[in-house]
Amino acid sequence: MDLDFTPQQQAMRTEVRGWLRDNVPQAPLASYDTREGFEQHRAWEARLAGAGYSSVTWPKELGGRGCDLIEWLIFEEEYHAVDAPMRVNQNGILLLGPTMLEFGTAEQKARFLPRTARCDDMWAQGWSEPNAGSDMAAIASRAIRDGNDYVINGQKTWSTRALFANWMFGLFRSDPESTRHHGLTYLLVPLDAVGITIRPIKTLNGKQAFAEVFFDDVRVSVANRIGEEGQGWHVAMATAGFERGLLLRSPARFQRTAKRLVELYRRHQATADRDPSIRDGVLKAWMDAEAYNLASYHTVSQLLKGHRLGAEASTNKIFWSELDLQMHETAMRILGSRAELIDDPEVHDWLEGFLFAQAGPIYAGSNEIQRNIIAERVLGLPKS
Ligand SMILES: Cc1cc2nc3c(=O)[nH]c(=O)nc-3n(C[C@H](O)[C@H](O)[C@H](O)COP(=O)(O)OP(=O)(O)OC[C@H]3O[C@@H](n4cnc5c(N)ncnc54)[C@H](O)[C@@H]3O)c2cc1C
């Protein structure tokens, strides 16, 4: 086993580091859950795209940099090490992009991917409905074929950044007689289409990070369908494991949080050490972030050898979401009674992060559902 980086990988790291040093905004951007912050982040992404860094693993001709997954991990390490802005178009770049690369037509790739890489198009994800969350196969919103269009009626909910995005990808029931995961179709819907109503939903931190989206006889061209009619479940699931198992949360993000946690602990060591379990929490956070990093390199090595990610991706999703919670809870304990003072500069990011960490065990498939998947598909246990 060779754990060293190749000269080519080291050169790439040096190049990325230099570019980020010269380009990362000096002052933090406003929250992307506000109109102003969304536009600031979009402008930053466009700058990244200019250097091919917004979607490094995509082919160069489609707006990416043609990197492999090891180079993607290196890019992420450099990106998080300098606290570069959070990525606002993750839906488009991490979820839709790989799906389109696998299932899209050449026309669809050329039409959508370069615009998405530049963040000319910003994407919301339309899976969840009021009665279809964990049980996604219960999707009831309909898309019925009428000539060269589908006509959509129904409702999506919890759609992250749908308030500001201009496109949504989603699953809709195209066969009204179908049940469960049959008869669903994967469609790309412009959010300014006639018949769409978008209502904001506030999250725990008071920002409008989500929206519910209503469809009332919305017409969408057949050209906006990814994969075959009725095969939407297969298309959506093909990339879900990749999302949970690797792309959505790179290890560098948690290594950066662990480093900040150690720094916080050192600044408050005298008081923090009155409770030895706090120091244990800091150590555990550090070790788990390193373990997650090594596990990710292992996963990537397997993928580069041609393996595919299976149900074990669920273990990963549980691990990073619980690690994030544990790190932020430890930070809250170090900050003590000050931890609720959102305007305190030392507290602000930890408290925001703590609130967001509560959602980790829910989004991208709740951790209870991931445990069901592990029990049934990895361990082969009976359903009941
Ligand atoms: C921050 C955040 C961002 C999100 N962004 C999006 C988005 O952009 N697009 C989108 O479509 N959705 C999005 N979601 C929605 C998310 O996918 C759902 O919240 C999630 O799938 C759970 O569905 P639900 O909320 O309907 O809860 P439910 O499915 O009603 O579940 C409620 C509870 O019951 C548990 N449960 C349910 N079924 C089982 C079972 N069979 N066994 C054991 N336990 C079970 C769940 O784990 C959960 O704890 C987001 C959610 C969050 C928190």
CSV table of C-alpha atoms in Angstrom, one decimal, residues 25-382:
chain,number,residue,atom,x,y,z
A,25,PRO,CA,-12.9,36.6,0.1
A,26,GLN,CA,-11.2,38.3,3.1
A,27,ALA,CA,-14.5,39.1,4.9
A,28,PRO,CA,-17.1,36.4,5.6
A,29,LEU,CA,-20.0,36.4,3.2
A,30,ALA,CA,-23.6,36.9,4.5
A,31,SER,CA,-25.6,33.8,5.2
A,32,TYR,CA,-26.7,32.0,2.0
A,33,ASP,CA,-30.1,31.7,3.5
A,34,THR,CA,-30.7,35.4,2.8
A,35,ARG,CA,-31.2,36.9,-0.7
A,36,GLU,CA,-28.1,39.1,-0.2
A,37,GLY,CA,-25.9,36.2,1.0
A,38,PHE,CA,-27.2,33.9,-1.7
A,39,GLU,CA,-26.1,36.3,-4.4
A,40,GLN,CA,-22.7,36.8,-2.7
A,41,HIS,CA,-22.2,33.0,-2.6
A,42,ARG,CA,-23.3,32.7,-6.2
A,43,ALA,CA,-20.7,35.3,-7.3
A,44,TRP,CA,-18.0,33.4,-5.4
A,45,GLU,CA,-19.0,30.1,-7.1
A,46,ALA,CA,-18.8,31.8,-10.5
A,47,ARG,CA,-15.2,32.9,-9.6
A,48,LEU,CA,-14.4,29.3,-8.5
A,49,ALA,CA,-15.9,28.1,-11.8
A,50,GLY,CA,-13.7,30.4,-13.8
A,51,ALA,CA,-10.7,28.4,-12.5
A,52,GLY,CA,-12.5,25.0,-12.9
A,53,TYR,CA,-12.8,24.6,-9.2
A,54,SER,CA,-16.6,24.7,-8.7
A,55,SER,CA,-17.1,21.1,-9.8
A,56,VAL,CA,-13.6,19.6,-10.0
A,57,THR,CA,-14.6,16.0,-10.9
A,58,TRP,CA,-16.7,17.0,-13.9
A,59,PRO,CA,-15.1,16.8,-17.4
A,60,LYS,CA,-13.3,20.0,-18.5
A,61,GLU,CA,-15.6,20.5,-21.5
A,62,LEU,CA,-18.6,20.6,-19.1
A,63,GLY,CA,-17.2,23.2,-16.7
A,64,GLY,CA,-15.1,21.0,-14.4
A,65,ARG,CA,-11.5,20.2,-14.1
A,66,GLY,CA,-11.4,16.4,-14.9
A,67,CYS,CA,-10.0,15.5,-11.5
A,68,ASP,CA,-10.3,12.0,-10.0
A,69,LEU,CA,-11.7,11.5,-6.5
A,70,ILE,CA,-8.3,11.6,-4.7
A,71,GLU,CA,-7.7,15.0,-6.3
A,72,TRP,CA,-11.3,16.0,-5.1
A,73,LEU,CA,-10.3,15.1,-1.5
A,74,ILE,CA,-7.1,17.2,-1.9
A,75,PHE,CA,-9.2,20.1,-3.2
A,76,GLU,CA,-11.6,19.8,-0.3
A,77,GLU,CA,-8.7,19.7,2.2
A,78,GLU,CA,-7.3,23.0,0.9
A,79,TYR,CA,-10.7,24.6,0.6
A,80,HIS,CA,-11.7,23.9,4.2
A,81,ALA,CA,-8.3,24.7,5.6
A,82,VAL,CA,-8.7,28.3,4.6
A,83,ASP,CA,-12.3,28.5,5.7
A,84,ALA,CA,-13.5,29.3,2.2
A,85,PRO,CA,-17.3,30.1,1.9
A,86,MET,CA,-19.8,27.2,2.2
A,87,ARG,CA,-21.0,25.9,-1.1
A,88,VAL,CA,-24.4,27.2,-2.1
A,89,ASN,CA,-25.2,25.0,-5.1
A,90,GLN,CA,-24.5,21.6,-3.6
A,91,ASN,CA,-27.7,20.3,-5.0
A,92,GLY,CA,-26.7,21.1,-8.5
A,93,ILE,CA,-23.0,20.2,-8.3
A,94,LEU,CA,-23.1,17.1,-5.9
A,95,LEU,CA,-26.5,15.6,-6.6
A,96,LEU,CA,-27.8,16.6,-10.0
A,97,GLY,CA,-24.4,16.7,-11.7
A,98,PRO,CA,-23.4,13.0,-11.1
A,99,THR,CA,-26.9,11.9,-12.0
A,100,MET,CA,-26.8,13.8,-15.3
A,101,LEU,CA,-23.4,12.5,-16.1
A,102,GLU,CA,-24.7,8.9,-15.7
A,103,PHE,CA,-28.2,9.2,-17.1
A,104,GLY,CA,-28.5,12.5,-19.0
A,105,THR,CA,-28.4,12.8,-22.8
A,106,ALA,CA,-25.5,14.6,-24.5
A,107,GLU,CA,-27.9,17.5,-25.2
A,108,GLN,CA,-28.9,17.7,-21.5
A,109,LYS,CA,-25.3,17.6,-20.3
A,110,ALA,CA,-24.3,20.4,-22.7
A,111,ARG,CA,-27.4,22.5,-21.8
A,112,PHE,CA,-27.3,22.2,-18.0
A,113,LEU,CA,-23.9,21.3,-16.7
A,114,PRO,CA,-21.8,24.3,-17.7
A,115,ARG,CA,-24.5,26.7,-16.5
A,116,THR,CA,-24.7,24.8,-13.2
A,117,ALA,CA,-20.9,24.8,-12.8
A,118,ARG,CA,-20.9,28.6,-13.2
A,119,CYS,CA,-24.0,28.9,-10.9
A,120,ASP,CA,-26.0,30.5,-13.6
A,121,ASP,CA,-28.5,27.8,-12.7
A,122,MET,CA,-29.1,27.1,-9.0
A,123,TRP,CA,-30.9,23.9,-8.0
A,124,ALA,CA,-33.4,22.8,-5.4
A,125,GLN,CA,-34.1,19.2,-4.7
A,126,GLY,CA,-37.8,18.0,-4.9
A,127,TRP,CA,-38.1,14.6,-3.2
A,128,SER,CA,-40.0,15.2,0.1
A,129,GLU,CA,-43.7,15.7,0.3
A,130,PRO,CA,-46.0,16.1,3.3
A,131,ASN,CA,-46.7,12.4,3.3
A,132,ALA,CA,-43.5,11.2,1.7
A,133,GLY,CA,-40.3,11.8,3.7
A,134,SER,CA,-38.5,8.7,5.0
A,135,ASP,CA,-41.1,6.8,2.9
A,136,MET,CA,-40.1,8.4,-0.4
A,137,ALA,CA,-41.9,5.8,-2.4
A,138,ALA,CA,-45.1,7.3,-1.2
A,139,ILE,CA,-44.6,10.3,-3.6
A,140,ALA,CA,-48.0,11.5,-4.8
A,141,SER,CA,-47.3,14.6,-6.9
A,142,ARG,CA,-48.3,13.8,-10.4
A,143,ALA,CA,-46.7,14.5,-13.8
A,144,ILE,CA,-49.0,13.3,-16.5
A,145,ARG,CA,-47.9,13.3,-20.1
A,146,ASP,CA,-49.7,15.6,-22.5
A,147,GLY,CA,-48.1,15.7,-25.9
A,148,ASN,CA,-44.5,17.0,-25.6
A,149,ASP,CA,-45.1,18.1,-22.0
A,150,TYR,CA,-45.7,16.7,-18.5
A,151,VAL,CA,-48.4,18.5,-16.5
A,152,ILE,CA,-47.5,18.6,-12.8
A,153,ASN,CA,-49.9,18.9,-9.9
A,154,GLY,CA,-49.0,18.4,-6.2
A,155,GLN,CA,-46.7,19.7,-3.5
A,156,LYS,CA,-43.0,19.3,-2.4
A,157,THR,CA,-41.7,20.4,1.0
A,158,TRP,CA,-38.5,20.9,2.9
A,159,SER,CA,-36.9,22.0,-0.3
A,160,THR,CA,-33.5,23.6,0.6
A,161,ARG,CA,-32.9,27.0,-1.0
A,162,ALA,CA,-36.0,26.7,-3.3
A,163,LEU,CA,-36.8,30.2,-2.3
A,164,PHE,CA,-33.8,31.6,-4.3
A,165,ALA,CA,-33.0,28.7,-6.7
A,166,ASN,CA,-34.2,28.9,-10.3
A,167,TRP,CA,-34.5,25.2,-11.0
A,168,MET,CA,-35.7,22.1,-9.2
A,169,PHE,CA,-35.0,18.4,-9.9
A,170,GLY,CA,-37.6,16.1,-8.5
A,171,LEU,CA,-39.5,12.9,-8.7
A,172,PHE,CA,-43.1,12.8,-9.8
A,173,ARG,CA,-45.7,10.1,-10.3
A,174,SER,CA,-46.2,9.8,-14.1
A,175,ASP,CA,-48.4,6.7,-14.0
A,176,PRO,CA,-51.4,7.5,-11.8
A,177,GLU,CA,-52.2,3.7,-11.5
A,178,SER,CA,-48.7,2.9,-10.1
A,179,THR,CA,-47.7,2.4,-6.5
A,180,ARG,CA,-44.6,2.7,-4.5
A,181,HIS,CA,-41.3,3.1,-6.5
A,182,HIS,CA,-42.9,2.2,-9.8
A,183,GLY,CA,-44.2,4.8,-12.2
A,184,LEU,CA,-42.1,7.7,-11.0
A,185,THR,CA,-40.3,10.0,-13.4
A,186,TYR,CA,-37.3,12.3,-12.8
A,187,LEU,CA,-37.9,15.8,-14.1
A,188,LEU,CA,-36.1,19.2,-14.2
A,189,VAL,CA,-38.6,22.0,-13.5
A,190,PRO,CA,-37.9,25.7,-14.0
A,191,LEU,CA,-39.1,27.4,-10.7
A,192,ASP,CA,-40.4,30.4,-12.6
A,193,ALA,CA,-42.9,28.3,-14.6
A,194,VAL,CA,-46.5,29.3,-14.6
A,195,GLY,CA,-48.5,27.6,-11.8
A,196,ILE,CA,-45.7,27.3,-9.3
A,197,THR,CA,-46.1,28.9,-5.8
A,198,ILE,CA,-43.1,28.9,-3.4
A,199,ARG,CA,-43.6,29.6,0.3
A,200,PRO,CA,-40.7,29.9,2.7
A,201,ILE,CA,-40.3,27.8,5.8
A,202,LYS,CA,-38.0,29.1,8.6
A,203,THR,CA,-35.4,26.8,10.2
A,204,LEU,CA,-34.3,26.7,13.8
A,205,ASN,CA,-32.0,29.7,13.3
A,206,GLY,CA,-34.9,31.8,12.0
A,207,LYS,CA,-33.6,31.9,8.4
A,208,GLN,CA,-35.6,31.0,5.4
A,209,ALA,CA,-33.5,28.0,4.4
A,210,PHE,CA,-36.4,25.8,3.1
A,211,ALA,CA,-39.5,26.2,1.1
A,212,GLU,CA,-42.6,24.3,0.2
A,213,VAL,CA,-43.4,24.3,-3.5
A,214,PHE,CA,-46.9,23.9,-4.9
A,215,PHE,CA,-47.6,22.8,-8.5
A,216,ASP,CA,-50.8,23.8,-10.2
A,217,ASP,CA,-51.0,22.5,-13.8
A,218,VAL,CA,-47.3,23.3,-14.4
A,219,ARG,CA,-46.1,22.3,-17.9
A,220,VAL,CA,-42.6,20.9,-18.3
A,221,SER,CA,-41.1,19.7,-21.5
A,222,VAL,CA,-40.3,16.0,-22.1
A,223,ALA,CA,-36.8,17.3,-23.0
A,224,ASN,CA,-36.4,17.9,-19.2
A,225,ARG,CA,-36.8,14.3,-18.3
A,226,ILE,CA,-33.7,12.4,-17.0
A,227,GLY,CA,-33.9,8.7,-17.9
A,228,GLU,CA,-36.9,6.9,-19.1
A,229,GLU,CA,-40.5,7.6,-18.1
A,230,GLY,CA,-41.4,5.6,-15.0
A,231,GLN,CA,-37.7,4.9,-14.2
A,232,GLY,CA,-37.2,7.9,-11.9
A,233,TRP,CA,-36.7,5.8,-8.8
A,234,HIS,CA,-33.8,3.9,-10.4
A,235,VAL,CA,-32.2,7.2,-11.6
A,236,ALA,CA,-32.6,8.9,-8.1
A,237,MET,CA,-31.3,5.9,-6.1
A,238,ALA,CA,-28.3,5.4,-8.3
A,239,THR,CA,-26.7,8.5,-7.0
A,240,ALA,CA,-28.2,8.6,-3.5
A,241,GLY,CA,-25.6,6.1,-2.1
A,242,PHE,CA,-22.8,8.2,-3.6
A,243,GLU,CA,-24.2,11.2,-1.9
A,244,ARG,CA,-24.4,9.6,1.5
A,245,GLY,CA,-21.3,7.6,1.2
A,246,LEU,CA,-18.9,10.2,0.0
A,247,LEU,CA,-19.7,13.5,-1.8
A,248,LEU,CA,-22.1,15.4,0.4
A,249,ARG,CA,-19.8,15.8,3.4
A,250,SER,CA,-16.1,15.6,2.7
A,251,PRO,CA,-13.8,14.7,5.7
A,252,ALA,CA,-11.9,18.0,5.4
A,253,ARG,CA,-15.0,19.8,6.7
A,254,PHE,CA,-15.0,17.8,9.9
A,255,GLN,CA,-11.2,17.9,10.3
A,256,ARG,CA,-11.5,21.7,10.1
A,257,THR,CA,-14.2,21.7,12.8
A,258,ALA,CA,-12.1,19.4,15.0
A,259,LYS,CA,-9.1,21.8,14.7
A,260,ARG,CA,-11.3,24.8,15.6
A,261,LEU,CA,-12.6,22.7,18.6
A,262,VAL,CA,-9.0,22.1,19.8
A,263,GLU,CA,-8.2,25.8,19.5
A,264,LEU,CA,-11.4,26.7,21.4
A,265,TYR,CA,-10.5,24.2,24.1
A,266,ARG,CA,-6.9,25.6,24.4
A,267,ARG,CA,-8.3,29.1,24.9
A,268,HIS,CA,-10.5,27.9,27.7
A,269,GLN,CA,-8.5,25.0,29.1
A,270,ALA,CA,-8.4,26.2,32.7
A,271,THR,CA,-12.2,26.1,33.0
A,272,ALA,CA,-12.8,23.3,30.6
A,273,ASP,CA,-10.5,20.9,32.5
A,274,ARG,CA,-12.7,21.2,35.6
A,275,ASP,CA,-14.8,18.5,33.7
A,276,PRO,CA,-12.5,15.8,32.3
A,277,SER,CA,-15.3,14.6,30.0
A,278,ILE,CA,-14.9,17.8,28.0
A,279,ARG,CA,-11.2,17.0,27.2
A,280,ASP,CA,-12.3,13.4,26.3
A,281,GLY,CA,-14.9,14.9,23.9
A,282,VAL,CA,-12.3,17.1,22.2
A,283,LEU,CA,-9.9,14.1,21.8
A,284,LYS,CA,-12.7,11.9,20.5
A,285,ALA,CA,-13.7,14.6,18.0
A,286,TRP,CA,-10.2,14.8,16.7
A,287,MET,CA,-9.7,11.1,16.4
A,288,ASP,CA,-13.1,10.5,14.8
A,289,ALA,CA,-12.5,13.2,12.2
A,290,GLU,CA,-9.1,11.6,11.4
A,291,ALA,CA,-10.7,8.2,11.2
A,292,TYR,CA,-13.4,9.5,8.8
A,293,ASN,CA,-10.6,11.0,6.6
A,294,LEU,CA,-8.8,7.7,6.4
A,295,ALA,CA,-12.0,5.8,5.7
A,296,SER,CA,-12.8,8.2,2.9
A,297,TYR,CA,-9.4,7.6,1.3
A,298,HIS,CA,-10.2,3.9,1.6
A,299,THR,CA,-13.6,4.4,-0.1
A,300,VAL,CA,-12.1,6.5,-2.9
A,301,SER,CA,-9.4,3.9,-3.5
A,302,GLN,CA,-12.0,1.2,-3.8
A,303,LEU,CA,-14.1,3.4,-6.2
A,304,LEU,CA,-11.0,4.1,-8.4
A,305,LYS,CA,-10.5,0.3,-8.7
A,306,GLY,CA,-14.0,0.0,-10.1
A,307,HIS,CA,-16.0,-1.0,-7.0
A,308,ARG,CA,-19.4,0.6,-6.5
A,309,LEU,CA,-20.7,2.0,-3.2
A,310,GLY,CA,-23.4,-0.2,-1.7
A,311,ALA,CA,-25.5,-0.1,1.4
A,312,GLU,CA,-22.4,0.5,3.5
A,313,ALA,CA,-22.7,4.1,2.5
A,314,SER,CA,-25.3,4.3,5.2
A,315,THR,CA,-22.6,3.7,7.9
A,316,ASN,CA,-20.8,6.8,6.6
A,317,LYS,CA,-23.8,9.0,6.8
A,318,ILE,CA,-24.5,8.0,10.4
A,319,PHE,CA,-20.8,8.5,11.3
A,320,TRP,CA,-20.4,12.1,9.9
A,321,SER,CA,-23.8,13.4,11.2
A,322,GLU,CA,-23.2,12.1,14.7
A,323,LEU,CA,-19.6,13.3,14.7
A,324,ASP,CA,-20.8,16.8,13.7
A,325,LEU,CA,-23.3,16.8,16.6
A,326,GLN,CA,-20.8,15.6,19.1
A,327,MET,CA,-18.2,18.2,18.1
A,328,HIS,CA,-20.7,21.1,18.4
A,329,GLU,CA,-22.1,19.8,21.7
A,330,THR,CA,-18.6,19.7,23.1
A,331,ALA,CA,-18.0,23.3,21.9
A,332,MET,CA,-21.3,24.4,23.6
A,333,ARG,CA,-20.1,22.8,26.8
A,334,ILE,CA,-16.7,24.6,26.6
A,335,LEU,CA,-18.5,27.9,26.0
A,336,GLY,CA,-20.8,27.2,28.9
A,337,SER,CA,-23.5,29.9,29.7
A,338,ARG,CA,-22.1,32.1,26.9
A,339,ALA,CA,-23.0,29.5,24.3
A,340,GLU,CA,-26.4,31.1,23.8
A,341,LEU,CA,-25.0,34.6,22.9
A,342,ILE,CA,-25.3,34.5,19.1
A,343,ASP,CA,-23.8,38.0,18.8
A,344,ASP,CA,-20.6,37.1,20.7
A,345,PRO,CA,-18.0,36.7,17.9
A,346,GLU,CA,-16.5,33.6,19.5
A,347,VAL,CA,-19.9,32.0,19.9
A,348,HIS,CA,-21.6,32.9,16.6
A,349,ASP,CA,-20.3,30.2,14.3
A,350,TRP,CA,-20.4,27.5,17.0
A,351,LEU,CA,-24.0,28.2,17.8
A,352,GLU,CA,-25.1,28.4,14.1
A,353,GLY,CA,-23.2,25.1,13.5
A,354,PHE,CA,-24.8,23.5,16.6
A,355,LEU,CA,-28.3,24.4,15.4
A,356,PHE,CA,-27.5,23.1,11.9
A,357,ALA,CA,-25.9,19.9,13.3
A,358,GLN,CA,-29.3,18.9,14.7
A,359,ALA,CA,-30.5,18.4,11.1
A,360,GLY,CA,-27.6,16.1,10.1
A,361,PRO,CA,-29.4,12.9,11.4
A,362,ILE,CA,-32.5,13.9,9.4
A,363,TYR,CA,-31.5,15.1,5.9
A,364,ALA,CA,-30.0,12.8,3.2
A,365,GLY,CA,-32.2,10.0,4.7
A,366,SER,CA,-32.7,9.9,8.5
A,367,ASN,CA,-30.3,7.9,10.6
A,368,GLU,CA,-33.1,5.6,11.7
A,369,ILE,CA,-33.6,4.7,8.1
A,370,GLN,CA,-29.9,4.3,7.6
A,371,ARG,CA,-29.8,1.9,10.5
A,372,ASN,CA,-32.7,-0.1,8.9
A,373,ILE,CA,-30.7,-0.3,5.7
A,374,ILE,CA,-27.6,-1.5,7.5
A,375,ALA,CA,-29.6,-4.1,9.5
A,376,GLU,CA,-31.3,-5.5,6.4
A,377,ARG,CA,-28.8,-5.1,3.6
A,378,VAL,CA,-25.4,-5.2,5.2
A,379,LEU,CA,-26.1,-7.5,8.2
A,380,GLY,CA,-28.9,-9.5,6.5
A,381,LEU,CA,-31.1,-9.3,9.6
A,382,PRO,CA,-34.9,-10.0,9.1
